[in-house]
PDB file of C-alpha atoms and ligand atoms in Angstrom:
ATOM      1  CA  MET G   1      40.887  -5.045  46.992  1.00 47.00           C
ATOM      2  CA  ALA G   2      43.776  -2.994  48.356  1.00 49.00           C
ATOM      3  CA  VAL G   3      45.069  -0.413  45.947  1.00 52.00           C
ATOM      4  CA  SER G   4      48.843  -0.356  45.994  1.00 54.00           C
ATOM      5  CA  THR G   5      49.957   1.145  42.702  1.00 70.00           C
ATOM      6  CA  ASN G   6      49.198   4.349  40.905  1.00 93.00           C
ATOM      7  CA  TYR G   7      47.708   2.553  37.939  1.00 98.00           C
ATOM      8  CA  ARG G   8      44.267   3.817  37.038  1.00 98.00           C
ATOM      9  CA  GLY G   9      42.264   2.452  34.127  1.00 98.00           C
ATOM     10  CA  ARG G  10      38.734   2.996  32.940  1.00 98.00           C
ATOM     11  CA  PHE G  11      35.888   1.648  30.857  1.00 98.00           C
ATOM     12  CA  ALA G  12      33.789   4.280  29.137  1.00 98.00           C
ATOM     13  CA  PRO G  13      30.718   2.950  27.339  1.00 98.00           C
ATOM     14  CA  SER G  14      28.243   5.187  25.520  1.00 97.00           C
ATOM     15  CA  PRO G  15      24.635   4.435  26.483  1.00 97.00           C
ATOM     16  CA  THR G  16      23.587   3.906  22.877  1.00 95.00           C
ATOM     17  CA  GLY G  17      22.535   0.290  23.428  1.00 94.00           C
ATOM     18  CA  PRO G  18      23.304  -2.843  25.427  1.00 96.00           C
ATOM     19  CA  LEU G  19      26.847  -4.211  25.793  1.00 97.00           C
ATOM     20  CA  HIS G  20      27.920  -6.836  23.242  1.00 96.00           C
ATOM     21  CA  PHE G  21      30.847  -9.248  23.116  1.00 97.00           C
ATOM     22  CA  GLY G  22      33.161  -6.532  21.737  1.00 96.00           C
ATOM     23  CA  SER G  23      32.319  -4.310  24.718  1.00 97.00           C
ATOM     24  CA  LEU G  24      32.999  -7.223  27.056  1.00 98.00           C
ATOM     25  CA  VAL G  25      36.457  -7.724  25.547  1.00 98.00           C
ATOM     26  CA  ALA G  26      37.281  -4.017  25.996  1.00 98.00           C
ATOM     27  CA  ALA G  27      35.926  -3.991  29.549  1.00 98.00           C
ATOM     28  CA  MET G  28      37.836  -7.164  30.400  1.00 98.00           C
ATOM     29  CA  GLY G  29      41.122  -5.985  28.876  1.00 98.00           C
ATOM     30  CA  SER G  30      41.020  -2.711  30.790  1.00 98.00           C
ATOM     31  CA  TYR G  31      39.904  -4.444  33.993  1.00 98.00           C
ATOM     32  CA  LEU G  32      42.674  -7.034  33.888  1.00 98.00           C
ATOM     33  CA  GLN G  33      45.354  -4.454  33.090  1.00 98.00           C
ATOM     34  CA  ALA G  34      44.209  -2.518  36.173  1.00 98.00           C
ATOM     35  CA  LYS G  35      43.475  -5.312  38.618  1.00 98.00           C
ATOM     36  CA  SER G  36      46.589  -7.360  37.799  1.00 97.00           C
ATOM     37  CA  GLN G  37      48.606  -4.302  38.858  1.00 96.00           C
ATOM     38  CA  ASN G  38      46.488  -3.662  41.963  1.00 96.00           C
ATOM     39  CA  GLY G  39      45.293  -0.503  40.322  1.00 97.00           C
ATOM     40  CA  GLU G  40      41.946   1.214  40.177  1.00 98.00           C
ATOM     41  CA  TRP G  41      39.344   0.695  37.481  1.00 98.00           C
ATOM     42  CA  LEU G  42      36.861   3.495  36.939  1.00 98.00           C
ATOM     43  CA  LEU G  43      33.598   3.447  35.110  1.00 98.00           C
ATOM     44  CA  ARG G  44      32.520   6.426  33.048  1.00 98.00           C
ATOM     45  CA  ILE G  45      29.290   6.797  31.127  1.00 98.00           C
ATOM     46  CA  ASP G  46      29.878   8.760  27.913  1.00 98.00           C
ATOM     47  CA  ASP G  47      26.410  10.272  27.741  1.00 98.00           C
ATOM     48  CA  ILE G  48      27.097  13.432  25.741  1.00 97.00           C
ATOM     49  CA  ASP G  49      25.112  12.596  22.640  1.00 97.00           C
ATOM     50  CA  PRO G  50      21.432  12.390  23.680  1.00 96.00           C
ATOM     51  CA  PRO G  51      20.098  11.943  20.109  1.00 95.00           C
ATOM     52  CA  ARG G  52      22.063   8.681  19.839  1.00 95.00           C
ATOM     53  CA  GLU G  53      21.230   7.413  23.312  1.00 96.00           C
ATOM     54  CA  GLN G  54      18.826   4.620  24.054  1.00 95.00           C
ATOM     55  CA  LYS G  55      16.409   4.881  26.940  1.00 96.00           C
ATOM     56  CA  GLY G  56      17.385   2.558  29.785  1.00 97.00           C
ATOM     57  CA  ALA G  57      20.804   1.772  28.267  1.00 97.00           C
ATOM     58  CA  THR G  58      22.813   3.202  31.168  1.00 98.00           C
ATOM     59  CA  ASP G  59      20.964   1.077  33.756  1.00 98.00           C
ATOM     60  CA  ASN G  60      21.260  -1.922  31.542  1.00 98.00           C
ATOM     61  CA  ILE G  61      25.026  -1.421  31.143  1.00 98.00           C
ATOM     62  CA  LEU G  62      25.577  -1.017  34.896  1.00 98.00           C
ATOM     63  CA  ARG G  63      23.495  -4.105  35.700  1.00 98.00           C
ATOM     64  CA  THR G  64      25.241  -6.158  33.041  1.00 98.00           C
ATOM     65  CA  LEU G  65      28.719  -5.194  34.262  1.00 98.00           C
ATOM     66  CA  GLU G  66      27.714  -6.074  37.813  1.00 98.00           C
ATOM     67  CA  GLY G  67      26.235  -9.376  36.670  1.00 98.00           C
ATOM     68  CA  PHE G  68      29.514 -10.232  34.964  1.00 98.00           C
ATOM     69  CA  GLY G  69      31.382  -9.587  38.218  1.00 98.00           C
ATOM     70  CA  PHE G  70      33.094  -6.280  37.385  1.00 98.00           C
ATOM     71  CA  GLU G  71      33.794  -4.135  40.463  1.00 98.00           C
ATOM     72  CA  TRP G  72      34.528  -0.489  39.779  1.00 98.00           C
ATOM     73  CA  ASP G  73      36.302   1.924  42.085  1.00 97.00           C
ATOM     74  CA  ARG G  74      34.915   5.332  43.069  1.00 97.00           C
ATOM     75  CA  SER G  75      31.607   6.618  41.829  1.00 97.00           C
ATOM     76  CA  VAL G  76      30.572   6.437  38.193  1.00 98.00           C
ATOM     77  CA  LEU G  77      31.375   9.611  36.230  1.00 98.00           C
ATOM     78  CA  TYR G  78      28.609  10.781  33.894  1.00 98.00           C
ATOM     79  CA  GLN G  79      29.857  13.039  31.126  1.00 98.00           C
ATOM     80  CA  SER G  80      26.471  14.747  31.124  1.00 98.00           C
ATOM     81  CA  ASN G  81      27.521  16.204  34.503  1.00 98.00           C
ATOM     82  CA  GLN G  82      30.719  17.652  33.037  1.00 98.00           C
ATOM     83  CA  LEU G  83      29.239  20.106  30.549  1.00 98.00           C
ATOM     84  CA  THR G  84      30.393  23.209  32.444  1.00 98.00           C
ATOM     85  CA  ARG G  85      33.954  21.899  32.380  1.00 98.00           C
ATOM     86  CA  TYR G  86      33.802  21.218  28.633  1.00 98.00           C
ATOM     87  CA  GLN G  87      32.386  24.706  28.014  1.00 98.00           C
ATOM     88  CA  GLU G  88      35.152  26.282  30.068  1.00 98.00           C
ATOM     89  CA  ALA G  89      37.823  24.364  28.129  1.00 98.00           C
ATOM     90  CA  LEU G  90      36.238  25.414  24.849  1.00 98.00           C
ATOM     91  CA  GLN G  91      36.209  29.041  25.947  1.00 98.00           C
ATOM     92  CA  TYR G  92      39.883  28.823  26.834  1.00 98.00           C
ATOM     93  CA  LEU G  93      40.768  27.337  23.431  1.00 98.00           C
ATOM     94  CA  LEU G  94      38.755  30.029  21.643  1.00 98.00           C
ATOM     95  CA  GLU G  95      40.528  32.748  23.613  1.00 98.00           C
ATOM     96  CA  GLN G  96      43.911  31.202  22.816  1.00 97.00           C
ATOM     97  CA  LYS G  97      42.935  31.103  19.132  1.00 97.00           C
ATOM     98  CA  LEU G  98      43.447  27.347  19.246  1.00 97.00           C
ATOM     99  CA  ALA G  99      39.811  26.883  18.272  1.00 98.00           C
ATOM    100  CA  TYR G 100      37.504  28.747  15.919  1.00 98.00           C
ATOM    101  CA  PRO G 101      33.860  28.831  14.790  1.00 98.00           C
ATOM    102  CA  CYS G 102      33.117  27.089  11.519  1.00 97.00           C
ATOM    103  CA  SER G 103      30.098  27.336   9.227  1.00 96.00           C
ATOM    104  CA  CYS G 104      30.927  24.392   6.941  1.00 94.00           C
ATOM    105  CA  SER G 105      28.541  21.463   6.762  1.00 90.00           C
ATOM    106  CA  ARG G 106      29.742  17.955   6.065  1.00 88.00           C
ATOM    107  CA  LYS G 107      28.115  18.168   2.674  1.00 88.00           C
ATOM    108  CA  SER G 108      29.866  21.416   1.726  1.00 89.00           C
ATOM    109  CA  ILE G 109      33.224  20.018   2.856  1.00 89.00           C
ATOM    110  CA  LEU G 110      32.747  16.945   0.690  1.00 88.00           C
ATOM    111  CA  GLU G 111      31.773  19.105  -2.264  1.00 87.00           C
ATOM    112  CA  LYS G 112      34.677  21.500  -1.886  1.00 87.00           C
ATOM    113  CA  THR G 113      37.371  18.941  -1.220  1.00 88.00           C
ATOM    114  CA  GLY G 114      36.153  16.245  -3.593  1.00 86.00           C
ATOM    115  CA  GLN G 115      36.301  13.689  -0.780  1.00 84.00           C
ATOM    116  CA  THR G 116      33.687  11.020  -1.124  1.00 80.00           C
ATOM    117  CA  LYS G 117      33.048   9.113   2.044  1.00 73.00           C
ATOM    118  CA  GLY G 118      34.356   7.948   5.404  1.00 73.00           C
ATOM    119  CA  GLU G 119      36.134  10.332   7.734  1.00 72.00           C
ATOM    120  CA  THR G 120      36.430  13.753   6.187  1.00 83.00           C
ATOM    121  CA  VAL G 121      39.641  15.726   6.466  1.00 90.00           C
ATOM    122  CA  TYR G 122      38.840  19.373   7.143  1.00 93.00           C
ATOM    123  CA  PRO G 123      41.405  21.708   5.585  1.00 89.00           C
ATOM    124  CA  GLY G 124      40.471  24.750   7.667  1.00 93.00           C
ATOM    125  CA  PHE G 125      38.280  26.814   5.329  1.00 95.00           C
ATOM    126  CA  CYS G 126      36.952  28.883   8.248  1.00 97.00           C
ATOM    127  CA  ARG G 127      40.266  29.409  10.024  1.00 95.00           C
ATOM    128  CA  ASN G 128      40.211  33.139   9.364  1.00 94.00           C
ATOM    129  CA  GLY G 129      36.554  33.560  10.168  1.00 93.00           C
ATOM    130  CA  PRO G 130      33.432  31.611   9.222  1.00 93.00           C
ATOM    131  CA  LEU G 131      32.752  31.644   5.479  1.00 92.00           C
ATOM    132  CA  GLU G 132      29.024  31.967   5.982  1.00 90.00           C
ATOM    133  CA  ASN G 133      26.855  33.891   8.364  1.00 89.00           C
ATOM    134  CA  LEU G 134      24.892  31.487  10.515  1.00 88.00           C
ATOM    135  CA  SER G 135      23.081  31.718  13.830  1.00 90.00           C
ATOM    136  CA  GLU G 136      25.008  28.685  15.122  1.00 91.00           C
ATOM    137  CA  TYR G 137      28.482  27.432  14.354  1.00 96.00           C
ATOM    138  CA  SER G 138      30.429  24.322  15.100  1.00 97.00           C
ATOM    139  CA  ILE G 139      33.728  24.855  16.904  1.00 98.00           C
ATOM    140  CA  ARG G 140      36.894  23.286  15.525  1.00 98.00           C
ATOM    141  CA  ILE G 141      40.369  22.902  16.935  1.00 97.00           C
ATOM    142  CA  ARG G 142      43.289  24.290  14.948  1.00 96.00           C
ATOM    143  CA  CYS G 143      45.909  21.685  13.968  1.00 94.00           C
ATOM    144  CA  ASN G 144      49.162  23.187  12.752  1.00 86.00           C
ATOM    145  CA  ASN G 145      51.248  20.361  11.314  1.00 84.00           C
ATOM    146  CA  GLU G 146      50.758  18.480  14.534  1.00 85.00           C
ATOM    147  CA  PHE G 147      52.569  15.216  14.651  1.00 94.00           C
ATOM    148  CA  ILE G 148      51.360  13.017  17.497  1.00 97.00           C
ATOM    149  CA  GLN G 149      53.385  10.048  18.681  1.00 97.00           C
ATOM    150  CA  PHE G 150      52.801   7.500  21.390  1.00 98.00           C
ATOM    151  CA  ASP G 151      53.924   4.014  22.262  1.00 98.00           C
ATOM    152  CA  ASP G 152      50.942   1.686  22.322  1.00 98.00           C
ATOM    153  CA  ALA G 153      51.279  -1.123  24.878  1.00 97.00           C
ATOM    154  CA  ILE G 154      50.179  -3.716  22.315  1.00 96.00           C
ATOM    155  CA  LEU G 155      50.713  -2.147  18.899  1.00 97.00           C
ATOM    156  CA  GLY G 156      54.032  -0.470  19.651  1.00 97.00           C
ATOM    157  CA  PRO G 157      55.173   2.969  18.427  1.00 98.00           C
ATOM    158  CA  GLN G 158      52.487   4.989  16.649  1.00 98.00           C
ATOM    159  CA  SER G 159      52.749   8.285  14.859  1.00 97.00           C
ATOM    160  CA  PHE G 160      50.048  10.337  13.211  1.00 97.00           C
ATOM    161  CA  ASP G 161      49.997  13.467  11.125  1.00 95.00           C
ATOM    162  CA  LEU G 162      46.864  15.085  12.552  1.00 94.00           C
ATOM    163  CA  GLU G 163      46.489  17.648   9.817  1.00 91.00           C
ATOM    164  CA  LYS G 164      46.564  14.971   7.119  1.00 90.00           C
ATOM    165  CA  MET G 165      44.481  12.488   9.056  1.00 90.00           C
ATOM    166  CA  ASN G 166      41.605  14.671  10.321  1.00 89.00           C
ATOM    167  CA  GLY G 167      42.461  18.262   9.735  1.00 93.00           C
ATOM    168  CA  ASP G 168      40.871  20.658  12.206  1.00 96.00           C
ATOM    169  CA  PHE G 169      38.401  18.400  14.003  1.00 96.00           C
ATOM    170  CA  ILE G 170      35.185  19.303  15.792  1.00 97.00           C
ATOM    171  CA  LEU G 171      35.081  20.165  19.492  1.00 98.00           C
ATOM    172  CA  GLN G 172      31.458  21.258  19.588  1.00 98.00           C
ATOM    173  CA  ARG G 173      28.813  20.428  17.037  1.00 97.00           C
ATOM    174  CA  ARG G 174      26.529  23.003  15.516  1.00 95.00           C
ATOM    175  CA  ASP G 175      23.641  21.585  17.575  1.00 95.00           C
ATOM    176  CA  GLY G 176      25.644  22.449  20.704  1.00 97.00           C
ATOM    177  CA  TYR G 177      26.734  18.959  21.749  1.00 98.00           C
ATOM    178  CA  PHE G 178      30.388  18.515  22.675  1.00 98.00           C
ATOM    179  CA  SER G 179      32.498  16.071  20.703  1.00 98.00           C
ATOM    180  CA  TYR G 180      33.798  12.755  21.944  1.00 98.00           C
ATOM    181  CA  HIS G 181      37.401  13.967  21.437  1.00 98.00           C
ATOM    182  CA  LEU G 182      36.936  17.014  23.623  1.00 98.00           C
ATOM    183  CA  ALA G 183      35.024  15.242  26.384  1.00 98.00           C
ATOM    184  CA  SER G 184      37.174  12.105  26.528  1.00 98.00           C
ATOM    185  CA  GLY G 185      40.418  14.006  26.167  1.00 98.00           C
ATOM    186  CA  ILE G 186      39.518  16.131  29.175  1.00 98.00           C
ATOM    187  CA  ASP G 187      38.045  13.381  31.327  1.00 98.00           C
ATOM    188  CA  ASP G 188      40.780  10.805  30.739  1.00 98.00           C
ATOM    189  CA  ALA G 189      43.348  13.371  31.828  1.00 98.00           C
ATOM    190  CA  GLU G 190      41.412  14.902  34.699  1.00 97.00           C
ATOM    191  CA  GLN G 191      40.263  11.572  36.110  1.00 97.00           C
ATOM    192  CA  GLY G 192      43.958  10.744  36.356  1.00 97.00           C
ATOM    193  CA  ILE G 193      43.705   7.747  34.039  1.00 98.00           C
ATOM    194  CA  THR G 194      47.209   6.361  33.591  1.00 98.00           C
ATOM    195  CA  GLU G 195      46.375   4.003  30.727  1.00 98.00           C
ATOM    196  CA  VAL G 196      43.440   3.954  28.317  1.00 98.00           C
ATOM    197  CA  VAL G 197      42.696   0.380  27.224  1.00 98.00           C
ATOM    198  CA  ARG G 198      40.102   0.079  24.457  1.00 98.00           C
ATOM    199  CA  GLY G 199      39.423  -1.480  21.070  1.00 97.00           C
ATOM    200  CA  ALA G 200      41.712  -0.748  18.126  1.00 97.00           C
ATOM    201  CA  ASP G 201      38.686   0.676  16.302  1.00 95.00           C
ATOM    202  CA  LEU G 202      39.430   3.780  18.398  1.00 96.00           C
ATOM    203  CA  LEU G 203      43.171   3.873  17.617  1.00 97.00           C
ATOM    204  CA  ASN G 204      42.682   6.825  15.245  1.00 95.00           C
ATOM    205  CA  CYS G 205      40.880   8.746  17.998  1.00 96.00           C
ATOM    206  CA  SER G 206      43.859   8.687  20.342  1.00 98.00           C
ATOM    207  CA  PRO G 207      45.995  11.315  18.543  1.00 97.00           C
ATOM    208  CA  SER G 208      43.073  13.770  18.497  1.00 97.00           C
ATOM    209  CA  GLN G 209      42.442  13.221  22.193  1.00 98.00           C
ATOM    210  CA  ILE G 210      46.142  13.590  22.992  1.00 98.00           C
ATOM    211  CA  TYR G 211      46.149  16.845  21.020  1.00 98.00           C
ATOM    212  CA  VAL G 212      43.151  18.105  23.031  1.00 98.00           C
ATOM    213  CA  GLN G 213      45.118  17.316  26.190  1.00 98.00           C
ATOM    214  CA  GLN G 214      48.215  19.079  24.887  1.00 97.00           C
ATOM    215  CA  THR G 215      46.330  22.246  23.998  1.00 97.00           C
ATOM    216  CA  LEU G 216      44.750  22.302  27.463  1.00 98.00           C
ATOM    217  CA  ASN G 217      48.092  21.627  29.179  1.00 98.00           C
ATOM    218  CA  LEU G 218      46.847  18.301  30.533  1.00 98.00           C
ATOM    219  CA  THR G 219      48.937  15.152  30.978  1.00 98.00           C
ATOM    220  CA  SER G 220      48.131  12.359  28.530  1.00 98.00           C
ATOM    221  CA  PRO G 221      47.677   8.760  29.629  1.00 98.00           C
ATOM    222  CA  GLN G 222      49.379   5.780  28.014  1.00 98.00           C
ATOM    223  CA  TYR G 223      47.368   3.869  25.417  1.00 98.00           C
ATOM    224  CA  CYS G 224      46.696   0.202  24.783  1.00 98.00           C
ATOM    225  CA  HIS G 225      44.499  -0.853  21.865  1.00 98.00           C
ATOM    226  CA  LEU G 226      42.977  -4.323  21.860  1.00 98.00           C
ATOM    227  CA  PRO G 227      42.092  -6.392  18.784  1.00 96.00           C
ATOM    228  CA  ILE G 228      38.609  -5.789  17.405  1.00 95.00           C
ATOM    229  CA  VAL G 229      35.932  -8.473  17.535  1.00 94.00           C
ATOM    230  CA  LEU G 230      34.405  -9.128  14.112  1.00 91.00           C
ATOM    231  CA  ASN G 231      31.194 -10.921  13.222  1.00 87.00           C
ATOM    232  CA  GLU G 232      30.864 -13.756  10.675  1.00 83.00           C
ATOM    233  CA  THR G 233      30.771 -11.271   7.801  1.00 85.00           C
ATOM    234  CA  GLY G 234      33.939  -9.528   8.944  1.00 85.00           C
ATOM    235  CA  GLN G 235      32.159  -6.462  10.328  1.00 87.00           C
ATOM    236  CA  LYS G 236      33.084  -4.949  13.671  1.00 88.00           C
ATOM    237  CA  LEU G 237      30.595  -5.811  16.426  1.00 88.00           C
ATOM    238  CA  SER G 238      28.867  -2.600  17.404  1.00 85.00           C
ATOM    239  CA  LYS G 239      25.685  -1.320  18.925  1.00 77.00           C
ATOM    240  CA  GLN G 240      24.958   0.399  15.612  1.00 74.00           C
ATOM    241  CA  SER G 241      25.178  -2.861  13.687  1.00 76.00           C
ATOM    242  CA  HIS G 242      22.870  -4.439  16.313  1.00 80.00           C
ATOM    243  CA  ALA G 243      25.392  -6.878  17.731  1.00 89.00           C
ATOM    244  CA  LYS G 244      23.784  -9.446  20.028  1.00 94.00           C
ATOM    245  CA  PRO G 245      23.617  -8.154  23.625  1.00 97.00           C
ATOM    246  CA  ILE G 246      25.544 -10.143  26.227  1.00 97.00           C
ATOM    247  CA  GLU G 247      23.354 -11.889  28.806  1.00 97.00           C
ATOM    248  CA  ILE G 248      24.193 -12.299  32.477  1.00 98.00           C
ATOM    249  CA  LYS G 249      23.020 -15.901  32.429  1.00 97.00           C
ATOM    250  CA  GLU G 250      25.820 -16.658  29.981  1.00 98.00           C
ATOM    251  CA  SER G 251      28.465 -14.759  31.926  1.00 98.00           C
ATOM    252  CA  VAL G 252      30.770 -17.706  32.667  1.00 98.00           C
ATOM    253  CA  ASP G 253      30.779 -18.840  29.074  1.00 97.00           C
ATOM    254  CA  LEU G 254      31.302 -15.321  27.733  1.00 98.00           C
ATOM    255  CA  LEU G 255      34.025 -14.397  30.231  1.00 98.00           C
ATOM    256  CA  TYR G 256      35.826 -17.574  29.248  1.00 98.00           C
ATOM    257  CA  LYS G 257      35.480 -16.809  25.529  1.00 97.00           C
ATOM    258  CA  SER G 258      36.609 -13.254  26.083  1.00 98.00           C
ATOM    259  CA  LEU G 259      39.747 -14.477  27.874  1.00 98.00           C
ATOM    260  CA  LYS G 260      40.517 -16.771  24.958  1.00 97.00           C
ATOM    261  CA  PHE G 261      39.920 -13.922  22.515  1.00 97.00           C
ATOM    262  CA  LEU G 262      42.511 -11.924  24.449  1.00 98.00           C
ATOM    263  CA  GLY G 263      45.030 -14.724  23.908  1.00 98.00           C
ATOM    264  CA  GLN G 264      44.922 -16.060  27.471  1.00 98.00           C
ATOM    265  CA  MET G 265      44.954 -19.770  28.210  1.00 97.00           C
ATOM    266  CA  PRO G 266      42.309 -20.592  30.822  1.00 96.00           C
ATOM    267  CA  SER G 267      41.906 -24.337  31.441  1.00 95.00           C
ATOM    268  CA  ILE G 268      38.668 -25.859  30.225  1.00 95.00           C
ATOM    269  CA  GLU G 269      37.684 -26.713  33.819  1.00 95.00           C
ATOM    270  CA  LEU G 270      37.151 -23.025  34.497  1.00 95.00           C
ATOM    271  CA  MET G 271      34.044 -23.269  32.330  1.00 94.00           C
ATOM    272  CA  ASN G 272      32.412 -25.291  35.127  1.00 95.00           C
ATOM    273  CA  THR G 273      33.042 -22.662  37.775  1.00 97.00           C
ATOM    274  CA  ASN G 274      31.595 -19.185  38.343  1.00 97.00           C
ATOM    275  CA  ASN G 275      32.407 -15.534  37.639  1.00 98.00           C
ATOM    276  CA  GLU G 276      34.463 -15.173  40.778  1.00 98.00           C
ATOM    277  CA  GLU G 277      36.717 -18.134  40.014  1.00 97.00           C
ATOM    278  CA  ILE G 278      37.221 -16.941  36.463  1.00 98.00           C
ATOM    279  CA  TRP G 279      38.172 -13.453  37.604  1.00 98.00           C
ATOM    280  CA  ASN G 280      40.543 -14.820  40.251  1.00 98.00           C
ATOM    281  CA  TRP G 281      42.277 -16.923  37.680  1.00 98.00           C
ATOM    282  CA  ALA G 282      42.292 -14.146  35.075  1.00 98.00           C
ATOM    283  CA  ILE G 283      43.723 -11.478  37.389  1.00 98.00           C
ATOM    284  CA  ASN G 284      46.455 -13.826  38.597  1.00 98.00           C
ATOM    285  CA  HIS G 285      47.387 -15.126  35.152  1.00 98.00           C
ATOM    286  CA  TRP G 286      46.901 -12.037  32.959  1.00 98.00           C
ATOM    287  CA  GLN G 287      49.600 -11.854  30.279  1.00 97.00           C
ATOM    288  CA  PRO G 288      49.064  -8.766  28.132  1.00 96.00           C
ATOM    289  CA  GLU G 289      51.920  -9.821  25.857  1.00 96.00           C
ATOM    290  CA  ARG G 290      49.715 -12.717  24.700  1.00 97.00           C
ATOM    291  CA  VAL G 291      47.086 -10.353  23.264  1.00 97.00           C
ATOM    292  CA  SER G 292      47.112 -10.427  19.478  1.00 95.00           C
ATOM    293  CA  LYS G 293      48.125  -7.296  17.559  1.00 90.00           C
ATOM    294  CA  LYS G 294      45.450  -7.977  14.947  1.00 82.00           C
TER     295      LYS G 294
HETATM  296  N1  LIG C 301      32.275   5.926  24.691  1.00 90.51           N
HETATM  297  C1  LIG C 301      32.945   5.548  23.496  1.00 90.51           C
HETATM  298  C2  LIG C 301      32.463   4.198  23.027  1.00 90.51           C
HETATM  299  O1  LIG C 301      31.719   3.556  23.707  1.00 90.51           O
HETATM  300  C3  LIG C 301      34.450   5.563  23.650  1.00 90.51           C
HETATM  301  C4  LIG C 301      35.040   4.678  24.605  1.00 90.51           C
HETATM  302  C5  LIG C 301      36.504   4.896  24.915  1.00 90.51           C
HETATM  303  O2  LIG C 301      37.078   5.969  24.693  1.00 90.51           O
HETATM  304  O3  LIG C 301      37.041   3.935  25.452  1.00 90.51           O
HETATM  305  O4  LIG C 301      32.774   3.805  21.926  1.00 90.51           O
END
C-alpha cells in the first residue's frame, strides 16, 4: 500500500506467550488507525525480559499476525538488539544526575513505606546514595514533582503526578535487565512512532514513558488507549492469566468480533467472507470515535 502520510503506528507484543483476543484488539486498533490514514504500521518484539519469555512465542506471534492478515512495514525491531542503546541512555541519565543507583528491594520499600500491595510508590530513599552496600544495584530515574499531561485520542485530556503515582521508577533492574519504561520510551521515540495505540491497561505507563523521553530530549508520540477486554469473571485477558490463544482457523470470526468490540458496525455478511474482505471493509470504514471509552 502506498504510504502518503507521516503517520506511523506500532504493535509491540512481549513474547511471553501466544496472542489472545485482547492482543488482537490492540493490534487491530493500532493497525486501523495507521492504515486508514495511509500510514505505516511497525512491529516490534519487546523481548527484554528473558526470564518471562516463552520459548517459540516470537515465531508463534509472527505467524499468528500473518495468518490474521496483518501486513507490517519495515523489518521487525527486536528490543534484544537495542541493549547498547539502552545502556548508553542510562549512562547519560546517570551522568546528568537524572538517574541513580538504588539498593532497596521491593520488600524493604513495602516495609518502610507501609504500602501493602499493587504498584509501589518509591519515595527516593537512595537519592543521595544507596542506603546499603551491594554488589549490584537497580537504577532509578529521579522524578522531581513531574506533572505529565497528554491528550489521549480516545480518553481525552490526561494528567498525572509522577512522583505521587510511581515515585522514582526503575530503569534497570538489579539483575541487569532494562525496564519496559526505558526501552519502550526510547524505541517509540526513535522509531518515529507518531501515535501509540494500545490497551488502557497501559494508560498508567504512558506518563513514565513520556518522562523517559523528556529526560533524553526525545519527541513523544501521541497516545490512544483502547478499552480492555475482560473475561467472564471481569479479569483482564492476559498471557499471565492464561487467556485462550487466538487461532488462525478462526481468524474471520475473531476479526469480526474484534471490530464489534471496537464499536464498529460491520454487516453480518462479512462473516461469510475472508480476512482480506474484512480488512478492506475495516480500513475503509474505521471510525475511531465509535470506540468506547470504557
Ligand atoms: N510489550 C508490552 C506488552 O505486550 C507493551 C506493549 C505496548 O507498549 O504497547 O504488554
